Amino acid sequence: MTQPQIEIQLIAMVVAIACAIPGVFLVLRKMALISDAISHSILPGIVIGFFITQDLNSPLLIALAAVTGVITVVLVEWIQKTGLVKEDTAIGLVFPALFSIGVILIAKNANDVHLDVDAVLLGELAFAPFDRLLMSGMDMGPKSLWIMGVILLVSLLLLLLFYKELKVSTFDVGLSAAMGISPMVMHYGLMSVSSVTVVGAFDAVGAILVVALMITPAATAYLLTSNLKKMLLISVGIGIFSAIGGYWLAHLLDASISGSMTTVLAVVFLMVYLFAPGKGLIAVLYRQRQQRTEVSLITFLLHLNNHSEENERHINHLQEHINWQKVRSKTVLNLAERNNMITIDNDVVSLTKKGKDFTDLALEYIITNKDEKIEHMKEDFFLFRG
Amino acid sequence: MTNVSAIQIDDLTVAYDYKPVLWDIDLSVPEGVLMAIVGPNGAGKSTLIKAILGIIKPIAGTISIYGKSYTDQRKLVAYVPQKGSVDWDFPTTALDVVMMGTYGSLGWIKRPGKNEKKAALEALEKVGMLSFKKRQISQLSGGQQQRVFLARALVQNASIYLMDEPFQGVDATTEIAIINILKELRKAGKTVVVVHHDLQTVPEYFDWVTFLNVKKIATGPVKDIFNDDNLTKTYGINYKVAVNK
């Protein structure tokens, strides 16, 4: 690998990690769309900052643009508070307005500089290594790596310090406020971090794709775990994977790096969406099928419980009587036998002690809906997991 | 009955967008009572609780907790919000939710440690949920979720407990379990204020009651004021409740 290749991957990784962290909280707060709004509406801030500093990587520009991001959030909330329009409408009203101001400012004044609408929308990682940070003539590496690195370190530090506050104010606003952990402070803190991150990542991946870097890792991790710390770690892992995978995909296809990163993210999400254990589509379908079988099982056990006469418990009779097809009867019989709930003797089915107890408990649960006594059954049967 | 007011509310008016939801409320909650707040939907019951907790800023009036402002007395007050006010799909466990009860006393930045975990486990045990400590909260039944919320309030080890509809959507077993814990709290000298919907159970569960419908209709011991007259005034329709004396 050449040095620029390594540098590009490093930048991509740092950008992806920095985006994934606030992304987790945006997803959990159901504010994914706000990141879209921020990423667009910071444009006028960037343009004005650029006019003042003539440097796309100046800290002043980042600060100005981040302020525009927070203003976006304030405007959205302000419009929403009037009660005249809903939140999604308010978002749809605010960010295109601000974005369009930025577009006009670029078209009128910045035609001759490295700031065009294409770069704004899509970013260009491939050029990032060319803009170097020079300190008294020494080459310190790409500027954007330094900028994103600092942003990442700061947001990591904030996350470590305020993890507990972020968690409680995300989960339970009321309790958080009552305890004196101001949800307002946490909200605007998160919005500021998100804005700064978006501005920093903007140069590399553009206004549209930065949303994918923030939301997709978090949405994917959400399907894989039910632990907030793990969700953060998995998001970061997915971010890193998309950065490296995206780079090499772009290399292979000779295509845009940010576009390839986003494609990798989308594929990862799709895979997890389909195959995640527990929350994935296939797991859900499997669970539903199992639940159907288990309902049949209980119906079947109940029938056995109600009938002591042998002719009612004959295998052939069961098929005719309960009106199931052969395949289904077989599945149910197998399931019951595997769990030692029935014995089959001369084609006559009998409930075992275990089967009898199980039926009684299940019946009681169905009638009373009290689930204290069936806790142990939840492990083996989907049906009782609610 | 003692003379100390656990909660003293004077001339409280709360408005959303200039429309009053609570109008000129004077209310004093004596220490050590188990009080129900009853009233129709939109009567401002939850708003009253939130105003006491400083979550909603009143446009007029004062609220004091043992004679001082809520901000000074935060640690004396525990809060159980409505179960529906949070997202139960949040990636966390029952134990972790109960641990959140300790965050207030910890203050900013400081992390919960061994003592906090021990307290949380004890609280879970008290509400009969210890075996569910590692369960993801979306995998709990409605009644179990409510018990976790109650455990979270217990772990705050407060003097005053404010609860917003703790009996909503719970099964009979949980309801009995919860009311037993509330009665224990009262026995231990704590003050418990509960937004309550089921008028039938008021005389059985509570010793004090406040009738609320934007304005305060009446407040006092259940045996003195829980009658058809006050119910009719509060609910606006002729109310007949069998009150067992």
XYZ file of C-alpha atoms in Angstrom:
631
model
C 0.000 0.000 0.000
C 1.220 3.471 -0.798
C 1.200 6.177 1.827
C -1.805 8.061 0.412
C -3.746 4.785 0.371
C -3.042 4.225 4.040
C -3.893 7.838 4.810
C -7.187 7.674 2.976
C -8.178 4.549 4.869
C -7.158 6.139 8.143
C -9.260 9.222 7.434
C -12.199 7.077 6.350
C -11.937 5.056 9.546
C -11.743 8.083 11.821
C -14.693 9.695 10.027
C -16.748 6.502 10.299
C -16.045 6.071 14.018
C -16.709 9.732 14.785
C -20.063 9.519 12.971
C -21.111 6.192 14.502
C -20.939 7.398 18.115
C -23.466 10.273 18.046
C -25.416 8.189 15.515
C -26.254 5.604 18.185
C -27.926 8.229 20.340
C -29.685 9.863 17.393
C -31.198 6.502 16.445
C -32.245 5.726 20.010
C -33.792 9.181 20.345
C -35.645 8.655 17.064
C -33.878 11.672 15.620
C -32.238 10.057 12.600
C -33.770 12.647 10.287
C -32.212 15.477 12.268
C -28.771 14.334 11.119
C -29.986 14.681 7.546
C -31.215 18.182 8.300
C -27.972 19.208 10.010
C -25.782 17.820 7.249
C -27.546 19.990 4.677
C -28.204 23.140 6.593
C -24.592 23.609 7.685
C -23.771 24.560 4.109
C -24.325 28.316 4.503
C -22.177 28.175 7.657
C -19.408 26.490 5.699
C -19.638 28.955 2.820
C -19.625 32.022 5.043
C -16.812 30.510 7.084
C -14.921 29.906 3.863
C -15.337 33.530 2.771
C -13.897 34.661 6.071
C -11.057 32.172 6.414
C -10.397 31.121 2.800
C -9.614 27.692 4.265
C -11.994 24.735 4.238
C -10.213 23.178 7.202
C -10.095 26.180 9.488
C -11.436 25.602 13.030
C -13.393 28.854 12.737
C -15.215 27.470 9.713
C -16.029 24.298 11.628
C -17.323 26.300 14.593
C -19.457 28.562 12.365
C -20.925 25.621 10.492
C -21.628 23.742 13.715
C -23.522 26.781 15.008
C -25.654 26.637 11.852
C -26.337 22.993 12.661
C -27.574 23.843 16.144
C -29.621 26.740 14.739
C -31.308 24.197 12.459
C -32.359 22.135 15.457
C -33.599 25.231 17.287
C -35.586 26.386 14.232
C -37.149 22.952 13.754
C -38.180 22.813 17.399
C -39.464 26.376 17.290
C -41.651 25.761 14.237
C -42.861 22.518 15.727
C -43.727 24.191 19.023
C -46.187 26.526 17.321
C -48.288 23.407 16.821
C -49.064 24.418 13.257
C -46.931 21.719 11.624
C -45.573 18.331 12.708
C -41.909 17.594 13.363
C -41.102 15.891 10.055
C -42.718 18.774 8.186
C -40.720 21.270 10.217
C -37.488 19.435 9.328
C -38.521 19.423 5.672
C -39.113 23.157 5.839
C -35.931 24.225 7.575
C -33.036 22.389 6.002
C -33.753 22.942 2.300
C -34.201 26.649 3.054
C -30.794 26.884 4.735
C -29.160 24.574 2.191
C -30.458 26.665 -0.705
C -28.953 29.801 0.824
C -25.635 27.957 0.803
C -26.076 26.854 -2.804
C -26.798 30.435 -3.933
C -23.832 31.773 -1.963
C -21.536 29.261 -3.673
C -22.910 29.992 -7.134
C -22.607 33.771 -6.704
C -19.224 33.963 -5.027
C -17.195 30.809 -4.927
C -17.221 29.603 -8.499
C -13.507 29.686 -8.833
C -12.567 27.799 -5.666
C -12.571 24.225 -4.484
C -16.140 24.375 -3.249
C -18.727 23.165 -5.712
C -22.115 21.568 -5.294
C -20.862 18.101 -6.295
C -18.188 18.152 -3.623
C -20.728 19.406 -1.120
C -23.146 16.577 -1.795
C -20.745 13.685 -2.219
C -17.419 14.762 -0.785
C -14.133 13.410 -2.076
C -11.916 11.334 0.122
C -9.410 10.658 -2.625
C -8.190 14.269 -2.534
C -7.932 14.431 1.251
C -4.236 13.405 1.480
C -3.205 16.306 -0.758
C -4.114 18.962 1.778
C -1.262 18.640 4.271
C -0.802 20.122 7.697
C 2.507 21.938 7.748
C 4.052 23.001 11.026
C 7.152 25.183 10.663
C 7.765 23.490 7.358
C 7.314 19.953 8.723
C 4.747 17.701 7.076
C 2.455 16.473 9.836
C 0.087 14.471 7.637
C -3.256 15.231 5.997
C -5.141 18.136 7.552
C -8.489 16.363 7.530
C -7.015 13.445 9.504
C -5.985 15.882 12.228
C -9.330 17.640 12.239
C -11.391 14.475 12.347
C -8.992 12.972 14.858
C -9.483 15.870 17.255
C -13.268 15.756 16.768
C -13.264 12.012 17.443
C -11.132 12.380 20.582
C -13.366 15.104 21.959
C -16.557 13.170 21.338
C -15.017 10.013 22.835
C -14.045 11.996 25.911
C -17.538 13.463 26.198
C -19.046 10.002 25.773
C -16.871 8.590 28.562
C -17.670 11.480 30.888
C -21.391 11.725 30.211
C -22.313 8.167 29.280
C -24.645 7.778 32.235
C -26.282 11.157 31.598
C -26.722 10.424 27.898
C -28.260 7.067 28.692
C -30.793 8.212 31.261
C -31.824 11.329 29.327
C -32.309 9.204 26.213
C -34.278 6.471 27.957
C -36.365 8.496 30.385
C -36.589 12.258 29.904
C -38.902 12.702 32.887
C -36.688 10.911 35.399
C -33.629 12.612 33.999
C -35.174 16.059 34.468
C -36.448 15.199 37.949
C -32.937 14.095 38.951
C -31.432 17.348 37.790
C -29.706 15.824 34.768
C -31.078 18.404 32.377
C -32.380 16.678 29.224
C -32.145 20.063 27.503
C -28.400 20.306 28.167
C -27.879 16.725 26.978
C -30.029 17.333 23.902
C -28.132 20.425 22.778
C -24.837 18.835 23.759
C -25.585 15.904 21.481
C -26.763 18.249 18.743
C -23.541 20.259 18.997
C -21.360 17.148 18.848
C -23.390 15.855 15.899
C -23.072 19.189 14.103
C -19.312 19.417 14.624
C -18.900 15.802 13.492
C -20.996 16.374 10.389
C -18.988 19.486 9.487
C -15.728 17.620 9.964
C -16.902 14.622 7.954
C -18.523 16.797 5.306
C -15.322 17.444 3.400
C -14.606 13.731 3.159
C -18.008 12.191 2.523
C -20.405 15.023 1.679
C -23.803 16.065 2.947
C -25.806 13.068 1.808
C -23.505 10.192 2.672
C -22.620 11.484 6.119
C -26.176 10.588 7.126
C -25.525 6.964 6.179
C -22.355 6.934 8.279
C -24.272 8.223 11.286
C -27.453 6.195 11.047
C -26.654 2.870 9.365
C -24.063 1.521 11.847
C -26.378 2.352 14.758
C -29.464 0.905 13.074
C -27.520 -2.273 12.291
C -26.091 -2.612 15.793
C -29.581 -2.089 17.226
C -30.655 -5.327 15.563
C -27.698 -7.236 16.950
C -27.704 -6.391 20.635
C -29.843 -5.237 23.511
C -27.028 -3.623 25.423
C -26.166 0.032 24.905
C -22.410 -0.393 25.406
C -22.308 -3.257 22.915
C -24.440 -1.227 20.529
C -21.810 1.528 20.613
C -18.958 -0.955 20.100
C -20.700 -2.783 17.264
C -21.534 0.526 15.558
C -17.889 1.537 15.716
C -16.859 -1.881 14.374
C -19.290 -1.604 11.477
C -18.001 1.918 10.794
C -14.399 0.672 10.617
C -15.379 -2.252 8.416
C -17.244 0.025 6.002
C -14.278 2.403 5.838
C -11.751 -0.271 4.888
C -14.173 -2.394 2.862
C -15.461 0.723 1.104
C -11.981 1.871 0.210
C -11.038 -1.400 -1.420
C -14.392 -1.711 -3.153
C -13.824 1.752 -4.617
C -10.301 0.688 -5.596
C -11.700 -2.392 -7.327
C -14.518 -0.577 -9.108
C -12.578 2.630 -9.671
C -15.460 4.496 -8.080
C -16.145 7.089 -5.390
C -14.819 6.055 -1.971
C -17.658 7.612 0.017
C -20.176 5.968 -2.304
C -18.509 2.589 -1.838
C -18.413 3.002 1.950
C -22.116 3.681 1.969
C -22.757 0.699 -0.272
C -20.825 -1.537 2.112
C -22.887 -0.148 4.985
C -26.117 -0.839 3.136
C -25.060 -4.417 2.382
C -24.047 -5.008 5.998
C -27.388 -3.660 7.171
C -29.289 -5.843 4.711
C -27.403 -8.948 5.834
C -28.050 -8.195 9.492
C -31.665 -7.300 8.790
C -32.127 -10.714 7.224
C -29.929 -12.902 9.376
C -29.635 -11.260 12.810
C -30.377 -13.794 15.515
C -33.505 -12.779 17.382
C -34.469 -9.551 15.636
C -33.638 -10.430 12.019
C -36.334 -11.101 9.445
C -35.546 -14.807 9.134
C -35.398 -15.264 12.905
C -38.769 -13.544 13.190
C -40.317 -15.741 10.499
C -38.833 -18.818 12.146
C -40.210 -17.740 15.502
C -43.678 -17.204 14.056
C -43.606 -20.652 12.483
C -42.467 -22.208 15.742
C -45.207 -20.385 17.601
C -47.789 -21.811 15.241
C -46.426 -25.287 15.847
C -46.450 -24.700 19.571
C -50.069 -23.597 19.519
C -50.818 -26.836 17.681
C -48.827 -28.719 20.296
C -50.887 -27.284 23.113
C -54.101 -27.955 21.253
C -52.952 -31.522 20.788
C -51.891 -32.003 24.405
C -55.172 -30.524 25.538
C -57.041 -33.026 23.417
C -55.054 -35.874 24.970
C -55.713 -34.431 28.391
C -59.445 -34.326 27.790
C -59.766 -37.823 26.396
C -58.797 -40.955 28.223
C -60.502 -43.344 25.779
C -58.040 -45.141 23.518
C -59.874 -44.609 20.240
C -59.680 -40.842 20.756
C -55.933 -41.084 21.193
C -55.129 -43.245 18.175
C -52.694 -41.609 15.781
C -54.962 -41.967 12.752
C -57.897 -40.665 14.658
C -55.919 -37.643 15.756
C -55.228 -36.783 12.181
C -58.858 -36.975 11.202
C -60.181 -35.530 14.372
C -58.059 -32.449 14.931
C -58.242 -31.927 11.211
C -54.545 -31.455 10.535
C -52.600 -32.445 7.514
C -50.100 -35.260 7.840
C -47.015 -33.059 7.802
C -48.336 -30.882 10.573
C -49.393 -33.813 12.725
C -45.972 -35.290 12.309
C -44.194 -32.066 13.314
C -46.361 -31.754 16.387
C -45.977 -35.412 17.358
C -42.212 -35.147 16.953
C -42.014 -31.996 19.034
C -44.069 -33.552 21.813
C -42.054 -36.750 21.764
C -38.747 -34.940 21.718
C -39.792 -33.093 24.872
C -40.879 -36.343 26.544
C -44.433 -35.107 26.776
C -46.042 -38.133 25.167
C -45.426 -41.805 24.697
C -46.663 -43.709 21.681
C -47.617 -47.290 22.290
C -49.262 -49.304 19.505
C -50.167 -46.104 17.718
C -51.989 -44.905 20.787
C -50.704 -41.664 22.227
C -50.541 -41.052 25.984
C -49.512 -38.002 27.961
C -46.512 -38.451 30.228
C -46.353 -36.822 33.663
C -44.265 -34.041 32.155
C -46.780 -33.583 29.356
C -49.636 -33.403 31.837
C -47.868 -30.808 34.018
C -46.983 -28.779 30.977
C -50.567 -28.794 29.740
C -51.907 -27.731 33.129
C -49.439 -24.859 33.404
C -50.053 -23.692 29.854
C -53.789 -23.825 30.426
C -53.528 -21.851 33.610
C -51.405 -19.255 31.841
C -53.826 -18.942 28.960
C -56.739 -18.476 31.340
C -55.141 -16.187 33.924
C -52.422 -14.595 31.818
C -50.113 -14.739 34.850
C -46.677 -15.616 33.706
C -44.756 -16.158 36.949
C -45.083 -19.940 36.834
C -44.145 -20.433 33.214
C -40.802 -18.609 33.307
C -38.892 -21.873 32.837
C -40.990 -22.669 29.779
C -39.958 -19.460 28.039
C -36.500 -20.863 27.483
C -37.773 -23.769 25.408
C -40.906 -22.350 23.857
C -41.339 -19.177 21.868
C -45.017 -19.105 22.591
C -44.639 -17.854 26.137
C -42.172 -15.121 25.439
C -44.894 -12.618 24.729
C -50.813 13.106 61.815
C -47.789 15.316 62.033
C -47.668 19.045 61.401
C -44.900 18.918 58.836
C -45.960 19.307 55.234
C -43.946 17.037 53.001
C -45.157 18.968 49.981
C -46.618 22.459 50.179
C -48.170 23.970 47.049
C -49.451 27.550 47.002
C -51.354 29.333 44.234
C -49.920 27.037 41.577
C -50.983 27.729 37.995
C -49.537 25.755 35.100
C -50.353 26.506 31.487
C -49.502 24.948 28.147
C -49.471 27.635 25.504
C -51.338 30.018 27.805
C -54.132 27.547 28.385
C -54.248 26.740 32.089
C -54.140 23.042 32.922
C -53.843 23.649 36.631
C -55.488 26.672 38.067
C -54.612 28.245 41.379
C -53.888 25.045 43.271
C -53.304 25.134 46.998
C -52.373 21.766 48.354
C -50.543 20.520 51.343
C -49.454 16.903 51.548
C -48.800 15.896 55.171
C -45.788 13.756 55.910
C -46.403 10.027 56.048
C -49.621 9.776 54.042
C -50.442 7.505 51.146
C -52.370 9.878 48.905
C -54.304 9.248 45.722
C -54.789 12.020 43.193
C -57.977 11.376 41.265
C -59.733 13.244 38.514
C -60.928 12.838 34.931
C -58.633 12.710 31.900
C -57.057 16.081 31.279
C -57.568 17.131 34.885
C -53.874 17.918 35.206
C -52.917 15.029 37.502
C -49.665 14.191 35.711
C -48.979 17.878 35.218
C -49.242 18.440 38.972
C -46.656 15.723 39.599
C -44.370 17.088 36.914
C -44.702 20.607 38.304
C -43.702 19.369 41.765
C -40.649 17.731 40.173
C -39.688 20.891 38.325
C -40.106 19.160 34.954
C -42.732 21.714 33.977
C -42.309 25.352 34.939
C -45.442 26.899 36.458
C -46.533 30.377 35.378
C -47.456 31.261 38.940
C -47.211 29.935 42.460
C -44.708 28.180 44.653
C -43.953 24.580 45.546
C -41.847 23.554 48.473
C -40.565 20.207 49.669
C -40.095 20.234 53.436
C -40.016 23.996 53.327
C -37.372 24.346 50.600
C -37.443 24.464 46.829
C -37.401 21.225 44.878
C -33.927 21.942 43.479
C -32.543 21.919 47.018
C -34.439 18.792 47.987
C -34.102 16.709 44.815
C -32.580 13.758 46.633
C -35.578 13.488 48.956
C -37.948 12.817 46.083
C -38.322 9.687 43.939
C -40.378 9.621 40.766
C -42.165 6.848 38.883
C -43.225 8.195 35.471
C -46.014 6.674 33.431
C -44.896 3.368 31.999
C -45.868 4.528 28.519
C -43.552 7.537 28.671
C -40.445 5.546 27.799
C -39.383 3.326 24.918
C -39.182 -0.215 26.293
C -37.214 -1.320 23.229
C -34.280 0.676 24.566
C -31.215 -1.600 24.628
C -30.847 -2.206 28.338
C -31.633 -4.675 31.119
C -33.939 -4.593 34.134
C -30.978 -4.188 36.486
C -29.601 -1.311 34.465
C -32.924 0.547 34.552
C -33.043 0.184 38.340
C -29.456 1.445 38.553
C -30.652 4.643 36.874
C -32.403 5.393 40.150
C -28.986 6.010 41.690
C -27.893 8.553 39.082
C -29.509 11.467 40.905
C -27.544 10.974 44.105
C -24.356 10.335 42.142
C -24.564 13.673 40.366
C -22.877 14.500 37.078
C -20.036 12.433 35.620
C -19.592 10.029 38.580
C -20.327 6.430 37.598
C -22.374 3.946 39.619
C -20.219 1.388 41.425
C -20.560 -1.614 43.708
C -22.777 0.062 46.303
C -25.201 1.265 43.664
C -25.383 -2.193 42.123
C -26.010 -3.765 45.513
C -28.820 -1.305 46.221
C -30.342 -1.978 42.800
C -30.281 -5.739 43.352
C -31.954 -5.304 46.736
C -34.664 -3.156 45.195
C -35.235 -5.749 42.474
C -35.589 -8.404 45.128
C -38.102 -6.284 47.028
C -40.388 -6.117 44.005
C -39.877 -9.830 43.280
C -37.898 -9.266 40.090
C -34.425 -10.408 41.076
C -34.483 -13.390 38.731
C -35.180 -11.004 35.843
C -32.204 -8.740 36.460
C -30.493 -9.596 33.184
C -33.678 -9.651 31.102
C -33.875 -7.139 28.288
C -36.646 -4.735 29.258
C -38.748 -5.307 26.135
C -38.930 -8.971 27.134
C -40.780 -8.115 30.339
C -44.547 -8.144 30.711
C -46.353 -4.867 31.458
C -46.638 -5.724 35.132
C -42.961 -6.636 35.325
C -41.973 -3.378 33.665
C -43.991 -1.476 36.236
C -42.239 -3.383 39.034
C -38.873 -2.443 37.561
C -39.962 1.200 37.607
C -41.019 0.840 41.219
C -37.665 -0.755 42.084
C -35.935 2.174 40.428
C -37.829 4.552 42.716
C -37.058 2.413 45.782
C -33.357 2.560 45.024
C -33.542 6.357 45.240
C -34.184 5.846 48.945
C -36.257 9.005 49.123
C -38.657 10.470 51.667
C -41.308 11.342 49.126
C -42.481 9.093 46.279
C -44.425 10.554 43.363
C -45.980 7.971 41.083
C -47.846 8.497 37.837
C -50.400 5.717 37.359
C -48.340 2.815 38.693
C -51.319 0.490 38.360
C -51.938 1.146 34.701
C -51.967 -2.018 32.611
C -50.771 -4.369 35.341
C -52.312 -7.682 36.328
C -53.996 -8.247 39.678
C -50.951 -9.939 41.257
C -48.701 -7.037 40.417
C -51.273 -4.542 41.626
C -51.370 -6.242 45.027
C -47.581 -6.490 45.124
C -47.236 -2.798 44.342
C -49.816 -1.608 46.846
C -48.186 -3.721 49.543
C -44.881 -2.024 48.888
C -46.556 1.402 48.957
C -48.152 0.570 52.292
C -44.757 -0.546 53.595
C -43.286 2.766 52.519
C -45.988 4.614 54.426
C -45.297 2.458 57.482
C -41.668 3.493 57.244
C -42.813 7.123 57.493
C -42.470 7.947 53.788
C -44.912 10.117 51.922
C -46.412 8.556 48.808
C -48.494 10.432 46.225
C -50.068 8.370 43.462
C -52.009 9.421 40.381
C -54.799 6.889 40.433
C -57.609 5.913 38.097
C -59.570 3.171 39.746
C -62.004 4.917 42.077
C -63.259 1.622 43.489
C -59.929 0.868 45.136
C -59.281 4.320 46.622
C -60.729 3.575 50.104
C -58.940 0.252 50.249
C -55.497 1.434 49.126
C -55.142 5.019 50.306
C -55.628 7.040 53.474
C -55.617 10.459 51.816
C -57.145 11.642 48.563
C -57.035 14.767 46.430
C -59.779 15.480 43.921
C -58.463 17.408 40.982
C -60.011 18.821 37.862
C -57.904 21.753 36.694
C -58.813 23.265 40.049
C -58.456 21.458 43.320
C -61.867 20.198 44.373
C -60.990 18.748 47.758
C -58.160 17.163 49.686
C -58.155 15.282 52.963
C -58.433 11.920 54.639
C -60.301 9.358 52.530
C -62.735 8.560 55.329
C -63.803 12.217 55.547
C -63.981 13.391 51.980
C -64.238 10.417 49.640
C -67.931 10.773 48.960
C -70.390 11.100 46.103
C -70.563 14.841 46.529
C -66.854 15.383 45.803
C -66.856 12.754 43.072
C -69.719 14.475 41.335
C -67.986 17.846 41.624
C -64.803 16.381 40.172
C -66.188 14.267 37.372
C -69.139 16.476 36.536
C -71.556 13.593 36.392
C -73.619 11.992 39.081
C -71.276 9.540 40.670
C -72.216 6.634 42.832
C -69.374 4.694 44.322
C -69.826 2.059 46.944
C -67.673 3.363 49.758
C -67.206 0.790 52.456
C -66.911 2.580 55.735
